[in-house]
mmCIF file of C-alpha atoms in Angstrom:
data_model
loop_
_atom_site.group_PDB
_atom_site.id
_atom_site.type_symbol
_atom_site.label_atom_id
_atom_site.label_comp_id
_atom_site.label_asym_id
_atom_site.label_seq_id
_atom_site.Cartn_x
_atom_site.Cartn_y
_atom_site.Cartn_z
ATOM 1 C CA MET Z 1 -36.913 -7.301 -13.890
ATOM 2 C CA LEU Z 2 -35.354 -10.338 -15.473
ATOM 3 C CA ASN Z 3 -32.464 -10.882 -12.666
ATOM 4 C CA GLN Z 4 -32.306 -9.562 -9.147
ATOM 5 C CA ARG Z 5 -28.882 -8.578 -9.047
ATOM 6 C CA GLN Z 6 -28.133 -4.964 -7.853
ATOM 7 C CA VAL Z 7 -25.194 -3.367 -9.239
ATOM 8 C CA PHE Z 8 -24.520 0.213 -8.192
ATOM 9 C CA SER Z 9 -22.788 2.569 -10.278
ATOM 10 C CA ALA Z 10 -20.290 4.068 -7.500
ATOM 11 C CA ALA Z 11 -20.079 3.353 -3.797
ATOM 12 C CA PRO Z 12 -17.433 4.256 -0.752
ATOM 13 C CA PHE Z 13 -14.874 1.548 0.249
ATOM 14 C CA PHE Z 14 -13.021 1.259 3.595
ATOM 15 C CA ASP Z 15 -11.356 -2.235 4.966
ATOM 16 C CA GLU Z 16 -11.846 -3.483 7.962
ATOM 17 C CA GLU Z 17 -8.175 -2.206 9.443
ATOM 18 C CA SER Z 18 -9.646 1.003 7.982
ATOM 19 C CA ILE Z 19 -12.859 0.944 9.791
ATOM 20 C CA VAL Z 20 -11.259 -0.123 13.525
ATOM 21 C CA GLY Z 21 -8.753 2.864 13.350
ATOM 22 C CA ILE Z 22 -11.534 5.357 12.269
ATOM 23 C CA VAL Z 23 -13.918 4.045 14.898
ATOM 24 C CA ALA Z 24 -10.861 4.550 17.655
ATOM 25 C CA GLU Z 25 -10.025 8.151 16.607
ATOM 26 C CA ILE Z 26 -13.579 9.136 16.343
ATOM 27 C CA LYS Z 27 -14.323 7.636 20.232
ATOM 28 C CA SER Z 28 -11.503 9.545 21.028
ATOM 29 C CA VAL Z 29 -12.183 12.932 19.677
ATOM 30 C CA LEU Z 30 -15.764 12.537 20.863
ATOM 31 C CA LYS Z 31 -14.372 12.121 24.493
ATOM 32 C CA SER Z 32 -12.058 15.325 24.397
ATOM 33 C CA GLY Z 33 -15.293 17.491 23.123
ATOM 34 C CA MET Z 34 -12.726 18.790 20.595
ATOM 35 C CA LEU Z 35 -15.049 18.225 17.527
ATOM 36 C CA THR Z 36 -13.662 20.934 15.206
ATOM 37 C CA ASP Z 37 -10.754 23.298 14.996
ATOM 38 C CA GLY Z 38 -8.328 20.332 16.031
ATOM 39 C CA LEU Z 39 -4.992 18.624 15.355
ATOM 40 C CA HIS Z 40 -7.030 15.911 13.122
ATOM 41 C CA VAL Z 41 -8.062 18.877 10.618
ATOM 42 C CA LYS Z 42 -4.576 20.266 10.868
ATOM 43 C CA SER Z 43 -2.870 16.547 10.560
ATOM 44 C CA PHE Z 44 -5.155 15.876 7.604
ATOM 45 C CA GLU Z 45 -4.274 19.152 5.545
ATOM 46 C CA ASN Z 46 -0.399 18.719 5.813
ATOM 47 C CA GLN Z 47 -1.018 15.263 4.225
ATOM 48 C CA PHE Z 48 -2.954 16.004 1.799
ATOM 49 C CA ALA Z 49 -0.313 18.790 1.102
ATOM 50 C CA GLN Z 50 2.066 16.502 1.151
ATOM 51 C CA TYR Z 51 0.520 14.184 -0.954
ATOM 52 C CA ILE Z 52 0.431 16.679 -3.915
ATOM 53 C CA GLN Z 53 3.333 18.417 -3.214
ATOM 54 C CA SER Z 54 1.430 22.032 -2.912
ATOM 55 C CA ARG Z 55 2.661 24.199 -0.164
ATOM 56 C CA TYR Z 56 -0.836 24.290 1.644
ATOM 57 C CA ALA Z 57 -4.135 22.771 1.668
ATOM 58 C CA VAL Z 58 -6.895 24.284 3.479
ATOM 59 C CA ALA Z 59 -9.601 21.819 4.384
ATOM 60 C CA VAL Z 60 -13.069 22.904 4.199
ATOM 61 C CA ASN Z 61 -16.648 21.261 4.040
ATOM 62 C CA SER Z 62 -17.021 20.839 0.612
ATOM 63 C CA GLY Z 63 -15.962 21.027 -3.143
ATOM 64 C CA THR Z 64 -18.164 23.687 -3.783
ATOM 65 C CA ALA Z 65 -17.190 25.897 -0.976
ATOM 66 C CA ALA Z 66 -13.362 25.429 -2.067
ATOM 67 C CA LEU Z 67 -14.258 26.796 -5.448
ATOM 68 C CA GLU Z 68 -16.005 29.659 -3.847
ATOM 69 C CA ILE Z 69 -13.559 30.871 -1.598
ATOM 70 C CA MET Z 70 -10.976 30.822 -4.109
ATOM 71 C CA LEU Z 71 -13.002 32.723 -6.413
ATOM 72 C CA ARG Z 72 -13.874 35.223 -3.741
ATOM 73 C CA PHE Z 73 -10.105 35.378 -3.161
ATOM 74 C CA PHE Z 74 -9.358 36.240 -6.972
ATOM 75 C CA GLY Z 75 -12.527 38.817 -6.744
ATOM 76 C CA ILE Z 76 -14.641 37.952 -9.689
ATOM 77 C CA GLU Z 77 -17.764 40.466 -8.908
ATOM 78 C CA GLY Z 78 -19.409 41.765 -11.974
ATOM 79 C CA LYS Z 79 -16.226 39.733 -14.137
ATOM 80 C CA GLU Z 80 -16.394 36.857 -16.355
ATOM 81 C CA VAL Z 81 -14.909 33.513 -15.572
ATOM 82 C CA ILE Z 82 -14.862 30.701 -18.215
ATOM 83 C CA ILE Z 83 -15.964 27.207 -17.174
ATOM 84 C CA PRO Z 84 -16.464 24.321 -19.488
ATOM 85 C CA THR Z 85 -20.277 23.414 -19.990
ATOM 86 C CA ASN Z 86 -19.127 19.670 -19.164
ATOM 87 C CA THR Z 87 -19.537 19.892 -15.310
ATOM 88 C CA PHE Z 88 -21.950 19.782 -12.451
ATOM 89 C CA VAL Z 89 -23.818 22.522 -11.663
ATOM 90 C CA ALA Z 90 -21.995 23.568 -8.536
ATOM 91 C CA THR Z 91 -18.753 24.918 -10.934
ATOM 92 C CA PRO Z 92 -20.998 27.817 -12.605
ATOM 93 C CA THR Z 93 -22.869 28.309 -9.072
ATOM 94 C CA SER Z 94 -19.987 29.245 -7.196
ATOM 95 C CA VAL Z 95 -19.081 31.524 -9.691
ATOM 96 C CA LEU Z 96 -22.506 33.154 -9.664
ATOM 97 C CA PHE Z 97 -22.449 33.206 -5.715
ATOM 98 C CA CYS Z 98 -19.482 35.013 -6.072
ATOM 99 C CA GLY Z 99 -20.865 37.786 -8.155
ATOM 100 C CA GLY Z 100 -19.300 36.625 -11.256
ATOM 101 C CA VAL Z 101 -20.545 35.730 -14.643
ATOM 102 C CA PRO Z 102 -20.087 31.993 -16.117
ATOM 103 C CA VAL Z 103 -19.353 31.584 -19.613
ATOM 104 C CA PHE Z 104 -19.442 28.124 -20.882
ATOM 105 C CA ALA Z 105 -16.778 26.993 -23.373
ATOM 106 C CA ASP Z 106 -17.063 23.924 -25.297
ATOM 107 C CA ILE Z 107 -15.290 20.758 -25.327
ATOM 108 C CA ASN Z 108 -12.530 18.488 -26.721
ATOM 109 C CA ALA Z 109 -14.603 15.710 -28.345
ATOM 110 C CA THR Z 110 -11.909 13.110 -27.490
ATOM 111 C CA THR Z 111 -11.160 13.998 -23.626
ATOM 112 C CA LEU Z 112 -14.382 15.292 -22.632
ATOM 113 C CA CYS Z 113 -12.565 18.402 -21.307
ATOM 114 C CA ILE Z 114 -12.729 22.003 -21.689
ATOM 115 C CA ASP Z 115 -10.995 23.143 -25.323
ATOM 116 C CA PRO Z 116 -8.568 25.743 -25.023
ATOM 117 C CA GLU Z 117 -9.205 26.876 -28.335
ATOM 118 C CA ASP Z 118 -12.932 27.977 -27.201
ATOM 119 C CA VAL Z 119 -11.208 29.416 -24.818
ATOM 120 C CA LYS Z 120 -9.616 32.025 -26.724
ATOM 121 C CA ARG Z 121 -12.693 32.738 -28.839
ATOM 122 C CA ARG Z 122 -14.361 33.971 -25.167
ATOM 123 C CA ILE Z 123 -11.977 35.729 -23.688
ATOM 124 C CA THR Z 124 -13.183 39.320 -23.265
ATOM 125 C CA PRO Z 125 -12.182 42.321 -21.346
ATOM 126 C CA LYS Z 126 -14.365 41.199 -18.470
ATOM 127 C CA THR Z 127 -12.805 37.779 -18.423
ATOM 128 C CA VAL Z 128 -10.492 37.190 -15.059
ATOM 129 C CA GLY Z 129 -10.373 33.690 -14.802
ATOM 130 C CA VAL Z 130 -10.756 29.992 -16.096
ATOM 131 C CA ILE Z 131 -11.497 27.019 -14.361
ATOM 132 C CA ALA Z 132 -10.464 23.356 -15.560
ATOM 133 C CA VAL Z 133 -12.398 20.728 -14.531
ATOM 134 C CA HIS Z 134 -10.532 17.240 -14.792
ATOM 135 C CA ILE Z 135 -13.556 15.307 -15.718
ATOM 136 C CA ALA Z 136 -13.868 11.965 -14.681
ATOM 137 C CA GLY Z 137 -10.539 11.559 -13.557
ATOM 138 C CA LEU Z 138 -8.622 12.758 -16.407
ATOM 139 C CA ILE Z 139 -6.441 15.717 -16.276
ATOM 140 C CA CYS Z 140 -7.229 18.341 -18.568
ATOM 141 C CA PRO Z 141 -4.714 16.924 -21.288
ATOM 142 C CA GLU Z 142 -4.156 20.388 -22.515
ATOM 143 C CA ILE Z 143 -3.749 21.847 -18.984
ATOM 144 C CA ASN Z 144 0.057 23.418 -19.503
ATOM 145 C CA GLU Z 145 -1.436 24.926 -22.656
ATOM 146 C CA LEU Z 146 -4.200 26.516 -20.755
ATOM 147 C CA ARG Z 147 -1.984 27.867 -17.953
ATOM 148 C CA GLU Z 148 0.088 29.056 -20.590
ATOM 149 C CA LEU Z 149 -2.883 31.113 -22.475
ATOM 150 C CA CYS Z 150 -4.046 32.581 -18.778
ATOM 151 C CA HIS Z 151 -0.762 34.090 -17.820
ATOM 152 C CA SER Z 152 -0.302 35.445 -20.666
ATOM 153 C CA ASN Z 153 -3.736 37.301 -20.755
ATOM 154 C CA GLY Z 154 -3.404 37.960 -17.049
ATOM 155 C CA LEU Z 155 -6.172 35.433 -15.891
ATOM 156 C CA PHE Z 156 -6.203 33.131 -13.019
ATOM 157 C CA LEU Z 157 -6.485 29.250 -13.524
ATOM 158 C CA ILE Z 158 -8.120 26.683 -11.134
ATOM 159 C CA GLU Z 159 -8.437 23.131 -11.548
ATOM 160 C CA ASP Z 160 -11.845 21.678 -10.602
ATOM 161 C CA ALA Z 161 -10.318 18.694 -9.405
ATOM 162 C CA ALA Z 162 -13.048 16.876 -7.577
ATOM 163 C CA HIS Z 163 -13.154 13.872 -9.941
ATOM 164 C CA ALA Z 164 -9.260 13.778 -10.094
ATOM 165 C CA HIS Z 165 -7.630 12.971 -6.702
ATOM 166 C CA GLY Z 166 -4.616 10.265 -7.327
ATOM 167 C CA ALA Z 167 -4.733 11.634 -10.871
ATOM 168 C CA VAL Z 168 -1.001 12.406 -12.348
ATOM 169 C CA ILE Z 169 0.364 14.439 -15.278
ATOM 170 C CA ASP Z 170 3.952 14.430 -15.853
ATOM 171 C CA THR Z 171 4.679 13.530 -12.761
ATOM 172 C CA LYS Z 172 2.602 16.275 -11.244
ATOM 173 C CA LYS Z 173 -0.365 15.660 -9.176
ATOM 174 C CA ALA Z 174 -4.008 16.959 -10.043
ATOM 175 C CA GLY Z 175 -4.563 20.396 -7.693
ATOM 176 C CA ASN Z 176 -0.863 21.202 -8.014
ATOM 177 C CA LEU Z 177 -0.579 22.391 -11.437
ATOM 178 C CA CYS Z 178 -2.427 25.740 -11.659
ATOM 179 C CA ASP Z 179 -3.095 28.553 -9.254
ATOM 180 C CA GLY Z 180 -5.182 26.265 -6.763
ATOM 181 C CA GLY Z 181 -7.140 23.302 -6.809
ATOM 182 C CA ALA Z 182 -10.708 22.339 -5.726
ATOM 183 C CA PHE Z 183 -11.511 18.706 -4.566
ATOM 184 C CA SER Z 184 -14.780 17.346 -3.041
ATOM 185 C CA PHE Z 185 -14.957 14.218 -0.600
ATOM 186 C CA TYR Z 186 -18.751 13.616 -1.152
ATOM 187 C CA PRO Z 187 -19.659 9.782 -0.983
ATOM 188 C CA THR Z 188 -19.065 8.992 -4.766
ATOM 189 C CA LYS Z 189 -15.741 9.960 -5.164
ATOM 190 C CA VAL Z 190 -12.278 8.465 -5.317
ATOM 191 C CA MET Z 191 -12.082 9.239 -1.810
ATOM 192 C CA THR Z 192 -14.562 10.143 0.621
ATOM 193 C CA THR Z 193 -14.666 11.755 3.915
ATOM 194 C CA GLY Z 194 -18.673 11.693 3.424
ATOM 195 C CA GLN Z 195 -19.004 15.206 2.968
ATOM 196 C CA GLY Z 196 -15.983 17.615 2.870
ATOM 197 C CA GLY Z 197 -13.414 19.616 0.457
ATOM 198 C CA MET Z 198 -9.961 20.795 -0.311
ATOM 199 C CA ILE Z 199 -8.304 23.849 -1.124
ATOM 200 C CA THR Z 200 -4.446 23.297 -2.601
ATOM 201 C CA SER Z 201 -2.214 26.373 -3.831
ATOM 202 C CA ASN Z 202 1.392 27.299 -3.846
ATOM 203 C CA ASN Z 203 -0.066 30.505 -3.080
ATOM 204 C CA SER Z 204 0.644 31.888 0.697
ATOM 205 C CA GLU Z 205 -1.873 34.686 0.646
ATOM 206 C CA LEU Z 206 -4.504 32.656 -0.796
ATOM 207 C CA ALA Z 207 -3.925 30.016 1.770
ATOM 208 C CA VAL Z 208 -4.352 32.862 4.973
ATOM 209 C CA VAL Z 209 -7.321 34.082 3.251
ATOM 210 C CA ALA Z 210 -9.031 30.692 2.972
ATOM 211 C CA GLN Z 211 -8.272 29.702 6.471
ATOM 212 C CA LYS Z 212 -9.868 32.924 7.732
ATOM 213 C CA MET Z 213 -12.814 32.692 5.422
ATOM 214 C CA ARG Z 214 -13.785 29.554 5.917
ATOM 215 C CA ASP Z 215 -14.102 30.502 9.408
ATOM 216 C CA HIS Z 216 -16.547 33.639 9.408
ATOM 217 C CA GLY Z 217 -13.724 35.752 8.352
ATOM 218 C CA LEU Z 218 -12.123 35.783 11.717
ATOM 219 C CA ASN Z 219 -8.634 35.660 12.386
ATOM 220 C CA SER Z 220 -6.382 33.584 14.814
ATOM 221 C CA ASP Z 221 -7.549 36.227 17.779
ATOM 222 C CA ARG Z 222 -11.317 35.879 16.445
ATOM 223 C CA ILE Z 223 -11.502 39.111 15.324
ATOM 224 C CA MET Z 224 -13.402 39.445 11.929
ATOM 225 C CA VAL Z 225 -11.027 40.955 9.303
ATOM 226 C CA MET Z 226 -13.234 39.858 6.279
ATOM 227 C CA LEU Z 227 -16.503 38.471 4.769
ATOM 228 C CA GLY Z 228 -16.486 35.008 5.449
ATOM 229 C CA ASP Z 229 -18.757 32.271 6.089
ATOM 230 C CA ASN Z 230 -19.239 28.524 7.884
ATOM 231 C CA TRP Z 231 -17.317 26.510 5.504
ATOM 232 C CA CYS Z 232 -15.086 24.288 8.555
ATOM 233 C CA MET Z 233 -14.273 20.891 8.259
ATOM 234 C CA SER Z 234 -15.056 18.929 11.364
ATOM 235 C CA GLU Z 235 -12.491 16.735 13.300
ATOM 236 C CA ILE Z 236 -14.599 13.432 12.542
ATOM 237 C CA THR Z 237 -14.302 14.285 8.990
ATOM 238 C CA ALA Z 238 -10.695 14.689 8.950
ATOM 239 C CA ILE Z 239 -10.347 11.859 10.514
ATOM 240 C CA ILE Z 240 -11.873 9.679 7.642
ATOM 241 C CA GLY Z 241 -10.043 11.714 5.382
ATOM 242 C CA LYS Z 242 -6.581 10.549 6.791
ATOM 243 C CA TYR Z 243 -7.538 7.057 6.415
ATOM 244 C CA GLN Z 244 -8.863 7.585 3.034
ATOM 245 C CA LEU Z 245 -6.035 9.387 1.609
ATOM 246 C CA ALA Z 246 -3.729 6.577 3.151
ATOM 247 C CA ASN Z 247 -5.435 4.349 0.882
ATOM 248 C CA LEU Z 248 -5.547 6.546 -2.723
ATOM 249 C CA ASP Z 249 -2.815 5.352 -4.715
ATOM 250 C CA ARG Z 250 -4.527 1.971 -4.198
ATOM 251 C CA PHE Z 251 -8.085 3.139 -4.945
ATOM 252 C CA VAL Z 252 -6.381 4.245 -8.222
ATOM 253 C CA GLU Z 253 -4.496 1.335 -9.277
ATOM 254 C CA LYS Z 254 -7.844 -0.653 -8.765
ATOM 255 C CA ARG Z 255 -9.780 1.775 -10.553
ATOM 256 C CA ASN Z 256 -7.168 1.617 -13.610
ATOM 257 C CA GLU Z 257 -7.273 -2.186 -13.204
ATOM 258 C CA ILE Z 258 -10.991 -2.057 -13.747
ATOM 259 C CA ALA Z 259 -11.103 0.173 -16.629
ATOM 260 C CA LYS Z 260 -8.150 -1.895 -18.044
ATOM 261 C CA ARG Z 261 -10.656 -4.829 -18.069
ATOM 262 C CA TYR Z 262 -13.627 -2.954 -19.782
ATOM 263 C CA ASN Z 263 -11.527 -1.449 -22.475
ATOM 264 C CA HIS Z 264 -10.285 -5.184 -23.329
ATOM 265 C CA ALA Z 265 -13.657 -6.730 -23.230
ATOM 266 C CA LEU Z 266 -15.599 -3.586 -24.958
ATOM 267 C CA ALA Z 267 -12.970 -2.918 -27.732
ATOM 268 C CA LYS Z 268 -14.138 -4.723 -30.607
ATOM 269 C CA ASN Z 269 -17.906 -3.956 -29.807
ATOM 270 C CA PRO Z 270 -18.684 -1.712 -33.061
ATOM 271 C CA TYR Z 271 -21.426 0.435 -31.228
ATOM 272 C CA VAL Z 272 -19.212 1.108 -28.593
ATOM 273 C CA SER Z 273 -16.217 4.090 -28.686
ATOM 274 C CA LEU Z 274 -13.649 3.935 -26.109
ATOM 275 C CA PHE Z 275 -12.367 7.138 -24.552
ATOM 276 C CA GLN Z 276 -7.867 6.584 -24.735
ATOM 277 C CA THR Z 277 -5.873 8.208 -21.892
ATOM 278 C CA PRO Z 278 -2.516 9.943 -23.036
ATOM 279 C CA VAL Z 279 0.471 7.919 -22.071
ATOM 280 C CA ASN Z 280 1.895 11.032 -19.755
ATOM 281 C CA ILE Z 281 -1.519 10.914 -17.619
ATOM 282 C CA CYS Z 282 -2.480 8.175 -14.670
ATOM 283 C CA HIS Z 283 -6.169 8.635 -15.323
ATOM 284 C CA SER Z 284 -8.029 8.277 -11.827
ATOM 285 C CA TYR Z 285 -11.279 7.018 -13.094
ATOM 286 C CA TYR Z 286 -13.927 8.340 -10.868
ATOM 287 C CA LYS Z 287 -15.798 7.636 -13.726
ATOM 288 C CA TYR Z 288 -15.849 4.815 -16.566
ATOM 289 C CA SER Z 289 -17.031 6.434 -20.011
ATOM 290 C CA LEU Z 290 -17.784 5.396 -23.227
ATOM 291 C CA LYS Z 291 -19.607 6.614 -25.987
ATOM 292 C CA LEU Z 292 -22.134 4.719 -27.694
ATOM 293 C CA ASN Z 293 -22.550 5.096 -31.566
ATOM 294 C CA GLY Z 294 -25.988 5.131 -33.499
ATOM 295 C CA ILE Z 295 -27.655 3.456 -30.649
ATOM 296 C CA ASP Z 296 -30.193 5.101 -27.963
ATOM 297 C CA LYS Z 297 -28.100 5.456 -25.057
ATOM 298 C CA GLY Z 298 -31.211 6.017 -23.044
ATOM 299 C CA LYS Z 299 -32.733 2.763 -24.161
ATOM 300 C CA VAL Z 300 -29.629 1.075 -23.266
ATOM 301 C CA ALA Z 301 -29.289 2.803 -19.523
ATOM 302 C CA LEU Z 302 -32.713 1.547 -19.080
ATOM 303 C CA ALA Z 303 -32.538 -1.932 -20.170
ATOM 304 C CA LEU Z 304 -29.520 -2.180 -18.261
ATOM 305 C CA LYS Z 305 -31.252 -0.896 -15.099
ATOM 306 C CA LYS Z 306 -34.785 -2.642 -15.692
ATOM 307 C CA ASP Z 307 -33.739 -6.090 -16.696
ATOM 308 C CA PHE Z 308 -30.131 -6.379 -14.953
ATOM 309 C CA GLY Z 309 -30.304 -3.991 -12.077
ATOM 310 C CA ILE Z 310 -27.102 -2.204 -13.431
ATOM 311 C CA ASP Z 311 -26.863 1.581 -12.305
ATOM 312 C CA THR Z 312 -25.114 3.841 -14.992
ATOM 313 C CA GLY Z 313 -24.428 7.376 -15.519
ATOM 314 C CA SER Z 314 -23.764 10.197 -17.557
ATOM 315 C CA ILE Z 315 -21.071 13.014 -17.408
ATOM 316 C CA TYR Z 316 -22.642 15.237 -17.951
ATOM 317 C CA TYR Z 317 -25.543 15.225 -20.112
ATOM 318 C CA PRO Z 318 -27.353 18.037 -20.083
ATOM 319 C CA PRO Z 319 -24.943 19.939 -20.449
ATOM 320 C CA CYS Z 320 -24.837 22.806 -17.834
ATOM 321 C CA HIS Z 321 -25.694 25.480 -20.641
ATOM 322 C CA LEU Z 322 -28.795 23.414 -21.549
ATOM 323 C CA HIS Z 323 -30.611 23.308 -18.246
ATOM 324 C CA PRO Z 324 -33.752 25.650 -17.872
ATOM 325 C CA TRP Z 325 -32.422 27.555 -15.293
ATOM 326 C CA TYR Z 326 -29.491 28.685 -17.924
ATOM 327 C CA MET Z 327 -31.524 28.617 -20.381
ATOM 328 C CA ALA Z 328 -33.920 31.198 -18.965
ATOM 329 C CA ASN Z 329 -31.629 33.425 -17.301
ATOM 330 C CA PHE Z 330 -28.609 33.155 -19.676
ATOM 331 C CA ASN Z 331 -30.221 33.006 -22.743
ATOM 332 C CA THR Z 332 -28.591 29.720 -23.507
ATOM 333 C CA CYS Z 333 -29.792 27.246 -25.979
ATOM 334 C CA GLU Z 334 -28.965 24.370 -28.603
ATOM 335 C CA GLY Z 335 -26.350 25.059 -30.818
ATOM 336 C CA ASN Z 336 -24.277 27.613 -28.287
ATOM 337 C CA LEU Z 337 -22.027 24.498 -27.606
ATOM 338 C CA PRO Z 338 -22.369 21.642 -30.640
ATOM 339 C CA VAL Z 339 -19.613 19.562 -29.770
ATOM 340 C CA SER Z 340 -20.522 19.441 -26.084
ATOM 341 C CA GLU Z 341 -24.345 18.927 -27.146
ATOM 342 C CA THR Z 342 -23.104 16.033 -30.075
ATOM 343 C CA VAL Z 343 -21.259 14.190 -28.049
ATOM 344 C CA LEU Z 344 -22.257 14.119 -24.327
ATOM 345 C CA LYS Z 345 -25.868 12.706 -25.393
ATOM 346 C CA ASP Z 346 -24.212 9.443 -26.294
ATOM 347 C CA VAL Z 347 -21.728 9.049 -23.324
ATOM 348 C CA LEU Z 348 -22.738 6.557 -20.792
ATOM 349 C CA CYS Z 349 -20.579 5.796 -17.470
ATOM 350 C CA LEU Z 350 -20.639 2.067 -16.504
ATOM 351 C CA PRO Z 351 -20.086 1.394 -12.313
ATOM 352 C CA ILE Z 352 -16.532 1.505 -10.914
ATOM 353 C CA HIS Z 353 -15.588 1.261 -7.470
ATOM 354 C CA LEU Z 354 -13.614 -0.958 -5.192
ATOM 355 C CA GLY Z 355 -16.489 -3.129 -4.821
ATOM 356 C CA ILE Z 356 -16.328 -4.130 -8.227
ATOM 357 C CA THR Z 357 -15.131 -7.688 -9.050
ATOM 358 C CA VAL Z 358 -13.827 -9.470 -12.218
ATOM 359 C CA GLU Z 359 -17.374 -11.324 -12.132
ATOM 360 C CA THR Z 360 -18.940 -8.168 -11.612
ATOM 361 C CA ILE Z 361 -17.263 -6.797 -14.999
ATOM 362 C CA ASP Z 362 -17.778 -9.623 -17.443
ATOM 363 C CA TYR Z 363 -21.611 -9.205 -16.131
ATOM 364 C CA VAL Z 364 -21.859 -5.358 -16.726
ATOM 365 C CA VAL Z 365 -20.264 -6.058 -20.453
ATOM 366 C CA ASP Z 366 -22.193 -8.999 -21.012
ATOM 367 C CA SER Z 367 -25.035 -7.547 -20.067
ATOM 368 C CA LEU Z 368 -24.108 -4.324 -21.704
ATOM 369 C CA ASN Z 369 -24.085 -6.138 -25.021
ATOM 370 C CA THR Z 370 -27.079 -7.830 -24.313
ATOM 371 C CA CYS Z 371 -28.936 -4.382 -24.205
ATOM 372 C CA ILE Z 372 -27.052 -3.190 -27.180
ATOM 373 C CA SER Z 373 -28.205 -6.087 -29.648
ATOM 374 C CA ARG Z 374 -32.060 -5.738 -28.088
ATOM 375 C CA VAL Z 375 -31.883 -1.962 -29.085
ATOM 376 C CA SER Z 376 -30.257 -2.067 -32.281
ATOM 377 C CA ASP Z 377 -32.591 -5.042 -33.152
ATOM 378 C CA GLY Z 378 -35.690 -2.652 -32.395
ATOM 379 C CA LYS Z 379 -36.741 -5.337 -29.497
#
């Protein structure tokens, strides 16, 4: 390695004031013995619903659980759900575990989000719903078109908002745009609880079912009234979530500042294409993505890691339909979704988190330019 510096692609952030508060509240919970199903979870739910201005928020133990509970509510067994191939495998997996069939759709090359025109082509009599993924923290710019399409065809529309905490479109927050939203609080996300998730909705029936389903299908009298599982959030997890939520707007603002500096520094590099954010959207920048032109992304990423200690990522490659399991079990193959296959192989994600300083940004940009020059020269 030429440089021993280490730049992580993602990292959680807790300021000292939050750490002091979190530790004090956890200590209180440990003394109380009420480690689950307590006031902190309810408080976190209320604060989260208030933040995104939805009527309901139901805390669960992962973003995947949030998706699965909503899909079970909508009753997808034996039915098809259209999802973008550009997503984490948890999205189609949640469909499968609910007895449904994931149908992969292509993406818009300029946004990396699901393409409504391709969704239209894939609607069949078996289709019951669509999941729109706000990829990298960009709310799907065509979300209104998707909502109208689903409404006219009697389909539900779920937001996979695992990347989009604090993102906004036309003054409305991610998670409050469709029939329901699913958030993840995994450690790499814009805000984290370690592990955890949240269901958001304005549908009272969905909220009530979710509250029962996350706790083995039990009602308030501890009588099982439906099939459920252990998807509850702990009190300790909720405490962390409350402090992260209180800082979420600051987190998003900082990520936008980092992205703006990256954009400015890379705008004139002929080997780099930048993704533009529509003026009516506030991006949460879970990931900072760019597209490399006419150069081997794998070689650039390897050189960044090996010679400069810089972690990078993709979003997502291979796309879901080219994972071996789906190719073997759903007969998907190269050529099925040409836009995704062509674009995503060249998308590189640079480090972005609250530990990134101006100096770090400059170091990453200089290192990227150096690696691109080396690879383009065949070195």
